[in-house]
Amino acid sequence: MMDFQHDLLERFCGLRDARRGPVFFVEHGLSADELDELRDSVRASLRSYPLESGWWEQHNLPLLVAATEVGYRYRGTGTDFWPLLEDDLRIELPVPNRQRIRDLFVRASEKLRGVRPPNTAWAQAFHLIAWPIAHALLPVEFHRPLAMTLANLRASVNEADDDALYRAVRTAAAFPTARFATLLEDVAVVVSLTRCLLGQRTDELSEEIVERVSVDLEADDVARRGVAVARSIQRASRFTGGGLPISTVSEIRGSFQLRRANGVMMLEAAFPPLEPDTASRLRGALRRRRFAPRLWGVTARVTSDQLLSGFPFVLKLTELPDHDTPVFPDLDREGLDPQDLALLHSFQLQFELPQLFAVSSDGEVARQIKGSNVTGHCTYWLLHREDAWLRDLCLIGEVGPLRCLEIDPKSDVGAHALAQLGYKVQFGVSVRFAGTPAISREDAIPTFVAGENCVLVPQRLSEDATLKIDVNGSHSLAHASELVRVIVRAGDQLVQVSNDTDFREYPFLGVESVQPPSAAVRVTLRSEERTLQALLAGRLSFVVDSIAPLGGVQLTVDLEAAGKRFSATGALEPLPQMISAEHPILDKLLAEDVRDFVSSVESVTLRARVGHLAAASWELERTVRPCWWDLRTGPTLLSEVGPLRFGVVGADDPLSAPMDRPPGDGAYLVAPVGLDTAEFGAAAPFTTLCLAPDRAQLALPSISKPRLARRRRGAGSNVGLEDLAEAYLRWSLAETRSAVGDLRRGQMSMLLDGWVTELCCGTEWARIEETLPTRNSWALLEQVCFELGLGHDSYVALTVEQTANVRRLAIDEIRRSMPWLWSRVGPPSELGADDYEALDLAFASAYAALSAIYRARGKEELADQLDEADPGDDPALWDQALGRVREAIELRGLAALLLPSNSAQRLMKVDVGGLTVDEVADELSDWSKSSRRAFAGAPPTRNTLRSIYALWVEPELALTTDWRGALDTLLAERAVARATRYLAVKARDARRGNA
């Protein structure tokens, strides 16, 4: 006993002297075996020395540690603490002895600066046991409440000071219990625990107690999940700077259903639809990262569009998930924002066996049963493992590793099975709601809009039986073939149904209005520049999007100008899809004759219609500038004050300033000269016009590359960045009046763009970018399949054209069924055996589809050969093919040069195809904060990053920003130049319709 007293006194004195805060007696640092030995010593000493004796004044610490250990394990209101301590010490503790232990706590705390219980109502009511519980730091009873509080924490532990962090924790614990509120009153304890558990070490708690609490939290399923969510959010918020703009997210609970189609059983799941704005924001964030998780880590991949659509999606189980496995494992590896991360963590889909489903009247769909009471007037499907006592039930199919059995509660076997499963079968009166459907089928209580007609249909009545129905005091009798109509009123309502022997109540709710559902298909303009010049120059694009993956819908694009209307129609590939000037539909619409006509008008109306599902229109006008071009008597630059001076820039010398000289025989640019930007604005010098002869060679004339100087302005024969940027903007923003002029303008813009890239990103970067192949992922996959012979059955002799048709049909099927493919190719590859089988099945389906085509043409022999095809390839060969395509579409050559190198994966995951300039600026801003150590100076501001990115993708928008100021960052920070250029190249490919 004396040794324990000496060691504990030395331990607690050391803790006291090493920290500013209080000492907790649970920080004794003893192992489990040592604690058992300590309890034995305390029990022996209590038999020799009564508690009221003075001996315990000098040997108090072992007793206090034993009491604190009971406080750590204790779960209760306060009345049963002492019986537990008596059992532990094997001694009775009357009231005087309890007071004595409390006094020993007080004196030891005064000497060793131990913690004192907070002044709360609970601590005052239980003023004796408050001491050992306070010294227990975080009793087991508080593990779950604290874990849930940390999961709702909306402040960064790395950025917030102690006061701000404490306020955030109190806000996250909105309704604490009386005992938990006692813990929350201690600011030092709350802050220290929060920092230690979320990864920020503090000297206010010993390493041993932090490790012990962490292990105990890990052992509790609920507490472990709460802490995991909190740590995940904190990792994501590491570079967001202080408070997190995240509201507390309520649980989003999904449900299951079974479907039988063509004799095959399928397990489906669905999550309730989110609020439209939230769903749209989350859908965009997940698409940018090609988020397609395996639920619980064991299913086939599910696209983010399917998850957020609100519609059921098929779950292909390869194995059963472990207990309490998160529905989306490893979320923190996806690089999501804290707000999106918290929202995804709130998705719940509990898979527990057995699962019972009520079969619909058509016998094709069965919905999951929640609760233990079921009606006996329905057939059920049971999803369960193979158990001997279930062998008498009818097997109707299999779902992955599970068996699907049919149960009829009217039979003795079915009734016994339901009873064994814990369900109570009831044969009573019943009605069902018909007519106008409820607002949400997921609600426990049906909800209707006030004023609607609700129809009550009696169930399971014989022809001569009647049912008494009472709705809000209105009585009626119904026979088996009769309906009862009810006008829904606002508020809570009740239907009471009875007959001679049974009685049942059905509550329902009437609301004044309901939020309209989000549109199934949307058409959204993605370009910041909504002008006629942007349309003709190919800078205007829009996205056709949907709440779930759709393919084959018809898009019609109309262009109205000066009383004329032009139109083009075509089928869309699986949504979402970017529609730009390179897309076949818009390319067909903007034919040369249409361009010639539109180029002379002042405004046009662009309309996009997706069948009868969605429509949008935009008014496009010419860019309004204080000066403009008049071509009636030759090129003249006009303004409100009269004609202005302009000069010529030849295509053979694109970097020269506008000069008063003859244009020559080739294409040339006319641009303002000597404009006062204070009067005409910063954009006026770039009011340019590209003119060209009616005929010209496609290739550019020979142009010598200048010497590039890494400075703002060149000197002598050198060219600086600002010189290049001005020339690039003059050519890229030039208006044109002919197809040849548009061709030359584009060629000169690309040439100058390449020189700017070489100066900012380096010679090696420019060389790699020049040699990049076409990056249409699906076209590349088709090409690689041809080169490697993938999907080919050598026993079926086909012509080159027929083989190409098989590949085309197979790639279309892969694109439709595996839209997430490129996000999971790796490295490391995340494809499983089912994925490789799906790739082979896509080619098998292609052979079958081609067979049907030839059979319809009467070529029976060839169709029979195609039906016999059995393509299949080694997964290693598929890995080789997919890796080659992935390397091309991810721009691996450029990504290898990104700085800092550990940021490459983050930028590679961003799918910029459907993002606006502002959205990309947000991504770049987050990247810059996480890469701040790689910069020579402070991280660039969001506005600077926006200007740089706009300079490459939307130069007209760049004119509205401080693009000249952003050039300093391009010169000083090569890491910034490469990051913005990398995303700009990906965005340009997406505009061309690549995916």
Tab-separated table of N, CA and C in Angstrom, residues 593-723:
chain	number	residue	atom	x	y	z
A	593	ASP	N	-23.163	29.239	-93.745
A	593	ASP	CA	-24.163	30.220	-94.171
A	593	ASP	C	-24.862	30.861	-92.972
A	594	VAL	N	-25.070	30.070	-91.897
A	594	VAL	CA	-25.683	30.626	-90.684
A	594	VAL	C	-24.732	31.625	-90.027
A	595	ARG	N	-23.449	31.286	-89.986
A	595	ARG	CA	-22.470	32.204	-89.403
A	595	ARG	C	-22.422	33.527	-90.167
A	596	ASP	N	-22.412	33.431	-91.490
A	596	ASP	CA	-22.364	34.658	-92.297
A	596	ASP	C	-23.567	35.546	-92.009
A	597	PHE	N	-24.742	34.923	-91.876
A	597	PHE	CA	-25.945	35.720	-91.631
A	597	PHE	C	-25.941	36.305	-90.229
A	598	VAL	N	-25.620	35.477	-89.237
A	598	VAL	CA	-25.685	35.912	-87.842
A	598	VAL	C	-24.636	36.973	-87.537
A	599	SER	N	-23.487	36.915	-88.213
A	599	SER	CA	-22.411	37.861	-87.906
A	599	SER	C	-22.785	39.302	-88.194
A	600	SER	N	-23.854	39.529	-88.950
A	600	SER	CA	-24.235	40.902	-89.300
A	600	SER	C	-25.403	41.426	-88.481
A	601	VAL	N	-25.979	40.595	-87.604
A	601	VAL	CA	-27.120	41.045	-86.809
A	601	VAL	C	-26.637	41.530	-85.454
A	602	GLU	N	-27.522	42.226	-84.749
A	602	GLU	CA	-27.154	42.798	-83.453
A	602	GLU	C	-27.447	41.858	-82.284
A	603	SER	N	-28.426	40.964	-82.436
A	603	SER	CA	-28.757	40.050	-81.341
A	603	SER	C	-29.425	38.807	-81.900
A	604	VAL	N	-29.333	37.704	-81.160
A	604	VAL	CA	-29.973	36.446	-81.538
A	604	VAL	C	-30.583	35.844	-80.281
A	605	THR	N	-31.521	34.925	-80.510
A	605	THR	CA	-32.091	34.143	-79.407
A	605	THR	C	-31.695	32.694	-79.604
A	606	LEU	N	-31.006	32.130	-78.618
A	606	LEU	CA	-30.587	30.735	-78.657
A	606	LEU	C	-31.506	29.934	-77.744
A	607	ARG	N	-32.133	28.888	-78.284
A	607	ARG	CA	-33.051	28.047	-77.513
A	607	ARG	C	-32.576	26.605	-77.548
A	608	ALA	N	-32.746	25.938	-76.402
A	608	ALA	CA	-32.413	24.515	-76.301
A	608	ALA	C	-33.607	23.796	-75.703
A	609	ARG	N	-34.074	22.711	-76.355
A	609	ARG	CA	-35.205	21.933	-75.878
A	609	ARG	C	-34.808	20.470	-75.819
A	610	VAL	N	-35.102	19.828	-74.686
A	610	VAL	CA	-34.850	18.393	-74.521
A	610	VAL	C	-36.204	17.708	-74.520
A	611	GLY	N	-36.662	17.323	-75.695
A	611	GLY	CA	-37.990	16.722	-75.817
A	611	GLY	C	-39.030	17.611	-75.162
A	612	HIS	N	-39.884	16.997	-74.321
A	612	HIS	CA	-40.856	17.747	-73.530
A	612	HIS	C	-40.422	17.855	-72.068
A	613	LEU	N	-39.141	17.560	-71.817
A	613	LEU	CA	-38.666	17.507	-70.435
A	613	LEU	C	-38.125	18.829	-69.934
A	614	ALA	N	-37.461	19.573	-70.785
A	614	ALA	CA	-36.830	20.818	-70.331
A	614	ALA	C	-36.605	21.731	-71.526
A	615	ALA	N	-36.538	23.016	-71.219
A	615	ALA	CA	-36.273	24.013	-72.257
A	615	ALA	C	-35.626	25.226	-71.611
A	616	ALA	N	-34.808	25.917	-72.382
A	616	ALA	CA	-34.163	27.144	-71.905
A	616	ALA	C	-33.866	28.011	-73.112
A	617	SER	N	-33.835	29.309	-72.900
A	617	SER	CA	-33.508	30.242	-73.979
A	617	SER	C	-32.659	31.371	-73.426
A	618	TRP	N	-31.822	31.919	-74.292
A	618	TRP	CA	-30.929	33.005	-73.883
A	618	TRP	C	-30.865	34.049	-74.994
A	619	GLU	N	-30.931	35.294	-74.591
A	619	GLU	CA	-30.764	36.408	-75.524
A	619	GLU	C	-29.283	36.752	-75.596
A	620	LEU	N	-28.726	36.649	-76.788
A	620	LEU	CA	-27.311	36.940	-76.987
A	620	LEU	C	-27.181	38.214	-77.818
A	621	GLU	N	-26.505	39.196	-77.267
A	621	GLU	CA	-26.290	40.455	-77.976
A	621	GLU	C	-24.806	40.675	-78.203
A	622	ARG	N	-24.514	41.584	-79.085
A	622	ARG	CA	-23.115	41.922	-79.302
A	622	ARG	C	-22.534	42.565	-78.053
A	623	THR	N	-21.253	42.332	-77.840
A	623	THR	CA	-20.587	42.952	-76.701
A	623	THR	C	-20.713	44.466	-76.807
A	624	VAL	N	-21.212	45.086	-75.756
A	624	VAL	CA	-21.394	46.535	-75.758
A	624	VAL	C	-20.077	47.188	-75.358
A	625	ARG	N	-19.466	47.898	-76.312
A	625	ARG	CA	-18.229	48.599	-76.042
A	625	ARG	C	-18.350	50.027	-76.570
A	626	PRO	N	-17.544	50.928	-76.040
A	626	PRO	CA	-17.652	52.333	-76.478
A	626	PRO	C	-17.144	52.584	-77.888
A	627	CYS	N	-16.657	51.538	-78.568
A	627	CYS	CA	-16.259	51.698	-79.969
A	627	CYS	C	-16.637	50.439	-80.730
A	628	TRP	N	-16.867	50.538	-82.022
A	628	TRP	CA	-17.329	49.404	-82.825
A	628	TRP	C	-16.884	49.580	-84.262
A	629	TRP	N	-17.010	48.478	-85.020
A	629	TRP	CA	-16.522	48.452	-86.401
A	629	TRP	C	-17.672	48.603	-87.389
A	630	ASP	N	-17.413	49.383	-88.445
A	630	ASP	CA	-18.366	49.564	-89.543
A	630	ASP	C	-17.654	49.155	-90.827
A	631	LEU	N	-18.230	48.161	-91.562
A	631	LEU	CA	-17.584	47.632	-92.759
A	631	LEU	C	-18.266	48.065	-94.052
A	632	ARG	N	-19.191	49.001	-93.980
A	632	ARG	CA	-19.929	49.383	-95.197
A	632	ARG	C	-19.022	50.050	-96.225
A	633	THR	N	-18.089	50.865	-95.802
A	633	THR	CA	-17.171	51.547	-96.727
A	633	THR	C	-15.731	51.185	-96.404
A	634	GLY	N	-15.512	49.934	-96.054
A	634	GLY	CA	-14.191	49.540	-95.582
A	634	GLY	C	-14.164	49.600	-94.068
A	635	PRO	N	-13.196	48.959	-93.421
A	635	PRO	CA	-13.182	48.945	-91.958
A	635	PRO	C	-13.015	50.338	-91.374
A	636	THR	N	-13.977	50.712	-90.515
A	636	THR	CA	-13.935	52.005	-89.831
A	636	THR	C	-14.263	51.774	-88.368
A	637	LEU	N	-13.480	52.363	-87.484
A	637	LEU	CA	-13.703	52.238	-86.048
A	637	LEU	C	-14.448	53.477	-85.577
A	638	LEU	N	-15.697	53.266	-85.098
A	638	LEU	CA	-16.549	54.386	-84.729
A	638	LEU	C	-16.759	54.422	-83.219
A	639	SER	N	-17.165	55.596	-82.745
A	639	SER	CA	-17.539	55.782	-81.346
A	639	SER	C	-18.517	56.930	-81.267
A	640	GLU	N	-18.989	57.214	-80.086
A	640	GLU	CA	-19.937	58.320	-79.922
A	640	GLU	C	-19.303	59.666	-80.245
A	641	VAL	N	-17.989	59.762	-80.145
A	641	VAL	CA	-17.316	61.037	-80.443
A	641	VAL	C	-16.826	61.096	-81.872
A	642	GLY	N	-17.108	60.047	-82.663
A	642	GLY	CA	-16.704	60.042	-84.054
A	642	GLY	C	-15.717	58.942	-84.358
A	643	PRO	N	-15.123	58.906	-85.562
A	643	PRO	CA	-14.165	57.870	-85.943
A	643	PRO	C	-12.913	57.907	-85.057
A	644	LEU	N	-12.338	56.715	-84.850
A	644	LEU	CA	-11.127	56.571	-84.048
A	644	LEU	C	-10.009	55.972	-84.893
A	645	ARG	N	-8.787	56.200	-84.458
A	645	ARG	CA	-7.625	55.662	-85.163
A	645	ARG	C	-7.531	54.159	-84.937
A	646	PHE	N	-7.077	53.467	-85.945
A	646	PHE	CA	-6.808	52.044	-85.797
A	646	PHE	C	-5.629	51.672	-86.668
A	647	GLY	N	-5.014	50.550	-86.386
A	647	GLY	CA	-3.871	50.080	-87.132
A	647	GLY	C	-4.024	48.634	-87.540
A	648	VAL	N	-3.033	48.116	-88.246
A	648	VAL	CA	-3.066	46.766	-88.805
A	648	VAL	C	-2.008	45.912	-88.112
A	649	VAL	N	-2.408	44.674	-87.796
A	649	VAL	CA	-1.476	43.664	-87.292
A	649	VAL	C	-1.525	42.498	-88.262
A	650	GLY	N	-0.436	42.213	-88.929
A	650	GLY	CA	-0.416	41.144	-89.918
A	650	GLY	C	-0.285	39.781	-89.275
A	651	ALA	N	-0.827	38.773	-89.953
A	651	ALA	CA	-0.731	37.410	-89.428
A	651	ALA	C	0.705	36.908	-89.458
A	652	ASP	N	1.564	37.545	-90.285
A	652	ASP	CA	2.964	37.140	-90.328
A	652	ASP	C	3.782	37.717	-89.169
A	653	ASP	N	3.219	38.697	-88.450
A	653	ASP	CA	3.900	39.290	-87.298
A	653	ASP	C	2.855	39.585	-86.212
A	654	PRO	N	2.324	38.540	-85.573
A	654	PRO	CA	1.166	38.720	-84.682
A	654	PRO	C	1.475	39.489	-83.407
A	655	LEU	N	2.759	39.623	-83.045
A	655	LEU	CA	3.103	40.297	-81.793
A	655	LEU	C	3.284	41.801	-81.951
A	656	SER	N	3.293	42.283	-83.168
A	656	SER	CA	3.545	43.707	-83.381
A	656	SER	C	2.357	44.533	-82.916
A	657	ALA	N	2.626	45.773	-82.564
A	657	ALA	CA	1.556	46.693	-82.192
A	657	ALA	C	0.821	47.137	-83.451
A	658	PRO	N	-0.455	47.522	-83.326
A	658	PRO	CA	-1.194	48.005	-84.515
A	658	PRO	C	-0.491	49.210	-85.135
A	659	MET	N	-0.258	49.134	-86.456
A	659	MET	CA	0.440	50.208	-87.164
A	659	MET	C	-0.356	50.618	-88.394
A	660	ASP	N	-0.140	51.845	-88.806
A	660	ASP	CA	-0.801	52.373	-90.003
A	660	ASP	C	-0.004	51.928	-91.214
A	661	ARG	N	-0.411	50.807	-91.823
A	661	ARG	CA	0.310	50.256	-92.967
A	661	ARG	C	-0.658	49.448	-93.812
A	662	PRO	N	-0.294	49.155	-95.056
A	662	PRO	CA	-1.176	48.336	-95.910
A	662	PRO	C	-1.316	46.928	-95.320
A	663	PRO	N	-2.499	46.330	-95.432
A	663	PRO	CA	-2.718	45.011	-94.810
A	663	PRO	C	-2.016	43.867	-95.504
A	664	GLY	N	-1.725	43.965	-96.769
A	664	GLY	CA	-1.131	42.855	-97.491
A	664	GLY	C	-2.191	41.916	-98.053
A	665	ASP	N	-1.742	40.751	-98.559
A	665	ASP	CA	-2.657	39.816	-99.220
A	665	ASP	C	-3.263	38.781	-98.275
A	666	GLY	N	-2.671	38.557	-97.124
A	666	GLY	CA	-3.157	37.520	-96.225
A	666	GLY	C	-4.121	38.058	-95.176
A	667	ALA	N	-4.384	37.213	-94.194
A	667	ALA	CA	-5.273	37.615	-93.101
A	667	ALA	C	-4.567	38.657	-92.228
A	668	TYR	N	-5.344	39.526	-91.640
A	668	TYR	CA	-4.773	40.558	-90.778
A	668	TYR	C	-5.806	40.989	-89.752
A	669	LEU	N	-5.304	41.703	-88.769
A	669	LEU	CA	-6.116	42.185	-87.666
A	669	LEU	C	-6.120	43.701	-87.691
A	670	VAL	N	-7.274	44.310	-87.500
A	670	VAL	CA	-7.340	45.758	-87.317
A	670	VAL	C	-7.711	46.005	-85.855
A	671	ALA	N	-6.979	46.912	-85.208
A	671	ALA	CA	-7.131	47.145	-83.773
A	671	ALA	C	-6.986	48.629	-83.475
A	672	PRO	N	-7.647	49.113	-82.413
A	672	PRO	CA	-7.558	50.528	-82.051
A	672	PRO	C	-6.117	50.937	-81.727
A	673	VAL	N	-5.831	52.198	-81.935
A	673	VAL	CA	-4.514	52.755	-81.642
A	673	VAL	C	-4.688	53.996	-80.774
A	674	GLY	N	-3.937	54.083	-79.687
A	674	GLY	CA	-3.900	55.291	-78.881
A	674	GLY	C	-5.182	55.620	-78.149
A	675	LEU	N	-5.988	54.613	-77.794
A	675	LEU	CA	-7.218	54.895	-77.051
A	675	LEU	C	-6.894	55.280	-75.612
A	676	ASP	N	-7.646	56.225	-75.093
A	676	ASP	CA	-7.525	56.610	-73.689
A	676	ASP	C	-8.390	55.649	-72.873
A	677	THR	N	-7.743	54.723	-72.130
A	677	THR	CA	-8.511	53.722	-71.384
A	677	THR	C	-9.339	54.348	-70.272
A	678	ALA	N	-8.931	55.516	-69.793
A	678	ALA	CA	-9.733	56.188	-68.774
A	678	ALA	C	-11.080	56.616	-69.337
A	679	GLU	N	-11.129	56.900	-70.635
A	679	GLU	CA	-12.375	57.337	-71.267
A	679	GLU	C	-13.138	56.173	-71.874
A	680	PHE	N	-12.414	55.245	-72.510
A	680	PHE	CA	-13.084	54.172	-73.241
A	680	PHE	C	-13.121	52.839	-72.481
A	681	GLY	N	-12.391	52.718	-71.378
A	681	GLY	CA	-12.394	51.482	-70.606
A	681	GLY	C	-11.235	50.575	-70.954
A	682	ALA	N	-10.918	49.663	-70.013
A	682	ALA	CA	-9.757	48.779	-70.180
A	682	ALA	C	-9.946	47.768	-71.299
A	683	ALA	N	-11.203	47.465	-71.678
A	683	ALA	CA	-11.452	46.460	-72.717
A	683	ALA	C	-11.417	47.041	-74.121
A	684	ALA	N	-11.495	48.362	-74.249
A	684	ALA	CA	-11.586	48.989	-75.574
A	684	ALA	C	-10.407	48.658	-76.478
A	685	PRO	N	-9.138	48.598	-76.010
A	685	PRO	CA	-8.029	48.285	-76.929
A	685	PRO	C	-8.148	46.920	-77.586
A	686	PHE	N	-9.012	46.053	-77.076
A	686	PHE	CA	-9.162	44.714	-77.630
A	686	PHE	C	-10.443	44.577	-78.450
A	687	THR	N	-10.996	45.714	-78.878
A	687	THR	CA	-12.100	45.704	-79.841
A	687	THR	C	-11.483	45.540	-81.214
A	688	THR	N	-11.216	44.309	-81.596
A	688	THR	CA	-10.455	44.021	-82.808
A	688	THR	C	-11.324	43.292	-83.823
A	689	LEU	N	-10.841	43.281	-85.061
A	689	LEU	CA	-11.569	42.640	-86.163
A	689	LEU	C	-10.568	41.901	-87.016
A	690	CYS	N	-10.831	40.617	-87.293
A	690	CYS	CA	-9.961	39.794	-88.127
A	690	CYS	C	-10.561	39.691	-89.522
A	691	LEU	N	-9.833	40.158	-90.514
A	691	LEU	CA	-10.276	40.117	-91.908
A	691	LEU	C	-9.354	39.197	-92.691
A	692	ALA	N	-9.905	38.532	-93.698
A	692	ALA	CA	-9.125	37.563	-94.464
A	692	ALA	C	-9.695	37.482	-95.871
A	693	PRO	N	-8.881	37.066	-96.835
A	693	PRO	CA	-9.395	36.873	-98.206
A	693	PRO	C	-10.390	35.716	-98.248
A	694	ASP	N	-11.123	35.630	-99.337
A	694	ASP	CA	-12.136	34.579	-99.463
A	694	ASP	C	-11.511	33.191	-99.503
A	695	ARG	N	-10.311	33.086	-100.028
A	695	ARG	CA	-9.641	31.796	-100.121
A	695	ARG	C	-8.247	31.922	-99.506
A	696	ALA	N	-7.819	30.876	-98.843
A	696	ALA	CA	-6.493	30.878	-98.232
A	696	ALA	C	-6.093	29.443	-97.930
A	697	GLN	N	-4.809	29.222	-97.821
A	697	GLN	CA	-4.325	27.907	-97.436
A	697	GLN	C	-4.689	27.637	-95.969
A	698	LEU	N	-4.927	26.352	-95.673
A	698	LEU	CA	-5.295	26.015	-94.306
A	698	LEU	C	-4.138	26.245	-93.342
A	699	ALA	N	-2.927	25.961	-93.766
A	699	ALA	CA	-1.777	26.092	-92.874
A	699	ALA	C	-1.422	27.556	-92.684
A	700	LEU	N	-0.888	27.866	-91.518
A	700	LEU	CA	-0.427	29.213	-91.227
A	700	LEU	C	0.839	29.519	-92.018
A	701	PRO	N	1.066	30.788	-92.379
A	701	PRO	CA	2.361	31.141	-92.972
A	701	PRO	C	3.472	30.961	-91.946
A	702	SER	N	4.688	30.839	-92.425
A	702	SER	CA	5.821	30.640	-91.537
A	702	SER	C	6.006	31.856	-90.628
A	703	ILE	N	6.007	31.608	-89.305
A	703	ILE	CA	6.148	32.683	-88.320
A	703	ILE	C	7.285	32.300	-87.384
A	704	SER	N	8.270	33.161	-87.272
A	704	SER	CA	9.412	32.873	-86.414
A	704	SER	C	9.032	33.104	-84.951
A	705	LYS	N	9.490	32.200	-84.126
A	705	LYS	CA	9.200	32.294	-82.694
A	705	LYS	C	10.143	33.317	-82.059
A	706	PRO	N	9.608	34.241	-81.261
A	706	PRO	CA	10.466	35.258	-80.629
A	706	PRO	C	11.229	34.679	-79.442
A	707	ARG	N	12.173	35.451	-78.954
A	707	ARG	CA	12.878	35.077	-77.725
A	707	ARG	C	12.013	35.502	-76.538
A	708	LEU	N	11.656	34.526	-75.709
A	708	LEU	CA	10.753	34.780	-74.598
A	708	LEU	C	11.553	35.151	-73.350
A	709	ALA	N	11.190	36.272	-72.743
A	709	ALA	CA	11.862	36.743	-71.538
A	709	ALA	C	10.901	36.641	-70.353
A	710	ARG	N	11.380	36.077	-69.264
A	710	ARG	CA	10.525	35.904	-68.085
A	710	ARG	C	10.467	37.219	-67.306
A	711	ARG	N	9.784	38.168	-67.914
A	711	ARG	CA	9.601	39.490	-67.331
A	711	ARG	C	8.327	40.081	-67.899
A	712	ARG	N	7.848	41.158	-67.332
A	712	ARG	CA	6.567	41.721	-67.793
A	712	ARG	C	6.692	42.256	-69.215
A	713	ARG	N	7.674	43.108	-69.474
A	713	ARG	CA	7.856	43.701	-70.791
A	713	ARG	C	9.212	43.291	-71.354
A	714	GLY	N	9.237	43.025	-72.653
A	714	GLY	CA	10.479	42.656	-73.291
A	714	GLY	C	11.341	43.874	-73.597
A	715	ALA	N	12.579	43.623	-73.890
A	715	ALA	CA	13.521	44.671	-74.270
A	715	ALA	C	14.301	44.197	-75.483
A	716	GLY	N	14.426	45.051	-76.495
A	716	GLY	CA	15.113	44.657	-77.717
A	716	GLY	C	14.320	43.613	-78.470
A	717	SER	N	14.998	42.486	-78.743
A	717	SER	CA	14.328	41.401	-79.483
A	717	SER	C	13.564	40.456	-78.566
A	718	ASN	N	13.645	40.667	-77.244
A	718	ASN	CA	12.928	39.809	-76.299
A	718	ASN	C	11.467	40.217	-76.188
A	719	VAL	N	10.632	39.249	-75.834
A	719	VAL	CA	9.198	39.492	-75.653
A	719	VAL	C	8.823	39.086	-74.234
A	720	GLY	N	8.154	39.989	-73.510
A	720	GLY	CA	7.725	39.704	-72.152
A	720	GLY	C	6.310	39.148	-72.093
A	721	LEU	N	5.902	38.768	-70.878
A	721	LEU	CA	4.591	38.139	-70.708
A	721	LEU	C	3.457	39.102	-71.037
A	722	GLU	N	3.565	40.349	-70.635
A	722	GLU	CA	2.482	41.289	-70.927
A	722	GLU	C	2.362	41.549	-72.421
A	723	ASP	N	3.497	41.558	-73.141
A	723	ASP	CA	3.436	41.695	-74.602
A	723	ASP	C	2.676	40.528	-75.215
